[in-house]
Amino acid sequence: MMEEPVEPRAFRGDALNTATHEDLETYGVIELEERIEALEAEIARTKAQLNKKKAGRAAADALFGRLD
């Protein structure tokens, strides 16, 4: 059975790491609200990709049978 790589790929998640460690004190209220909107949009995009991968995995399991 094909599994996701265990080791992180080079540069994967660098933007997320940078964003989660950024100093928010310098942002104003409007900028923080815009940041939240952008992060919520990214969460939705990420969840959509996750659902797509899960559906593909479920289809493969249904076709070939689960190999656990």
PDB file of C-alpha atoms in Angstrom:
ATOM      1  CA  MET A   1       0.000   0.000   0.000  1.00  0.00           C
ATOM      2  CA  MET A   2       1.272   3.471  -0.885  1.00  0.00           C
ATOM      3  CA  GLU A   3       1.708   5.720   2.135  1.00  0.00           C
ATOM      4  CA  GLU A   4       2.476   9.402   2.384  1.00  0.00           C
ATOM      5  CA  PRO A   5       6.181  10.177   2.838  1.00  0.00           C
ATOM      6  CA  VAL A   6       7.189  10.155   6.501  1.00  0.00           C
ATOM      7  CA  GLU A   7       9.940  12.755   6.231  1.00  0.00           C
ATOM      8  CA  PRO A   8       8.942  16.331   5.436  1.00  0.00           C
ATOM      9  CA  ARG A   9       9.887  17.559   2.015  1.00  0.00           C
ATOM     10  CA  ALA A  10      12.332  20.420   1.697  1.00  0.00           C
ATOM     11  CA  PHE A  11      10.766  23.847   2.243  1.00  0.00           C
ATOM     12  CA  ARG A  12       7.337  22.345   2.967  1.00  0.00           C
ATOM     13  CA  GLY A  13       5.443  24.438   5.468  1.00  0.00           C
ATOM     14  CA  ASP A  14       7.916  27.313   5.558  1.00  0.00           C
ATOM     15  CA  ALA A  15       5.180  29.856   4.848  1.00  0.00           C
ATOM     16  CA  LEU A  16       2.995  28.393   7.588  1.00  0.00           C
ATOM     17  CA  ASN A  17       5.885  28.415  10.033  1.00  0.00           C
ATOM     18  CA  THR A  18       6.663  32.027   9.188  1.00  0.00           C
ATOM     19  CA  ALA A  19       3.013  33.080   9.488  1.00  0.00           C
ATOM     20  CA  THR A  20       2.498  31.370  12.840  1.00  0.00           C
ATOM     21  CA  HIS A  21       5.581  32.975  14.365  1.00  0.00           C
ATOM     22  CA  GLU A  22       5.022  36.486  13.013  1.00  0.00           C
ATOM     23  CA  ASP A  23       4.705  39.302  15.551  1.00  0.00           C
ATOM     24  CA  LEU A  24       1.053  40.401  15.446  1.00  0.00           C
ATOM     25  CA  GLU A  25       1.587  43.470  17.626  1.00  0.00           C
ATOM     26  CA  THR A  26       2.405  45.575  14.574  1.00  0.00           C
ATOM     27  CA  TYR A  27      -0.968  44.891  12.899  1.00  0.00           C
ATOM     28  CA  GLY A  28      -4.042  47.085  13.233  1.00  0.00           C
ATOM     29  CA  VAL A  29      -7.591  45.835  13.736  1.00  0.00           C
ATOM     30  CA  ILE A  30      -8.475  45.891  10.028  1.00  0.00           C
ATOM     31  CA  GLU A  31      -5.230  44.137   9.126  1.00  0.00           C
ATOM     32  CA  LEU A  32      -5.886  41.440  11.718  1.00  0.00           C
ATOM     33  CA  GLU A  33      -9.427  40.931  10.381  1.00  0.00           C
ATOM     34  CA  GLU A  34      -8.053  40.637   6.840  1.00  0.00           C
ATOM     35  CA  ARG A  35      -5.452  38.171   8.072  1.00  0.00           C
ATOM     36  CA  ILE A  36      -8.163  36.048   9.686  1.00  0.00           C
ATOM     37  CA  GLU A  37     -10.168  36.065   6.436  1.00  0.00           C
ATOM     38  CA  ALA A  38      -7.112  34.984   4.470  1.00  0.00           C
ATOM     39  CA  LEU A  39      -6.297  32.224   6.956  1.00  0.00           C
ATOM     40  CA  GLU A  40      -9.901  30.975   6.933  1.00  0.00           C
ATOM     41  CA  ALA A  41      -9.790  30.852   3.128  1.00  0.00           C
ATOM     42  CA  GLU A  42      -6.564  28.849   3.335  1.00  0.00           C
ATOM     43  CA  ILE A  43      -8.161  26.465   5.832  1.00  0.00           C
ATOM     44  CA  ALA A  44     -11.076  25.921   3.431  1.00  0.00           C
ATOM     45  CA  ARG A  45      -8.653  25.323   0.544  1.00  0.00           C
ATOM     46  CA  THR A  46      -6.649  22.864   2.619  1.00  0.00           C
ATOM     47  CA  LYS A  47      -9.766  20.987   3.758  1.00  0.00           C
ATOM     48  CA  ALA A  48     -10.951  20.729   0.141  1.00  0.00           C
ATOM     49  CA  GLN A  49      -7.611  19.201  -0.875  1.00  0.00           C
ATOM     50  CA  LEU A  50      -7.732  16.812   2.074  1.00  0.00           C
ATOM     51  CA  ASN A  51     -11.256  15.692   1.131  1.00  0.00           C
ATOM     52  CA  LYS A  52     -10.140  15.191  -2.468  1.00  0.00           C
ATOM     53  CA  LYS A  53      -7.251  12.982  -1.334  1.00  0.00           C
ATOM     54  CA  LYS A  54      -9.478  11.012   1.038  1.00  0.00           C
ATOM     55  CA  ALA A  55     -12.021  10.447  -1.746  1.00  0.00           C
ATOM     56  CA  GLY A  56      -9.266   9.211  -4.057  1.00  0.00           C
ATOM     57  CA  ARG A  57      -7.977   6.917  -1.351  1.00  0.00           C
ATOM     58  CA  ALA A  58     -11.486   5.582  -0.648  1.00  0.00           C
ATOM     59  CA  ALA A  59     -12.021   4.947  -4.367  1.00  0.00           C
ATOM     60  CA  ALA A  60      -8.738   3.045  -4.594  1.00  0.00           C
ATOM     61  CA  ASP A  61      -9.603   1.026  -1.482  1.00  0.00           C
ATOM     62  CA  ALA A  62     -13.010   0.195  -2.952  1.00  0.00           C
ATOM     63  CA  LEU A  63     -11.497  -0.852  -6.275  1.00  0.00           C
ATOM     64  CA  PHE A  64      -8.495  -2.803  -5.030  1.00  0.00           C
ATOM     65  CA  GLY A  65      -9.558  -3.659  -1.495  1.00  0.00           C
ATOM     66  CA  ARG A  66      -7.951  -2.414   1.647  1.00  0.00           C
ATOM     67  CA  LEU A  67      -4.451  -3.845   2.125  1.00  0.00           C
ATOM     68  CA  ASP A  68      -4.031  -3.297   5.887  1.00  0.00           C
TER      69      ASP A  68
END
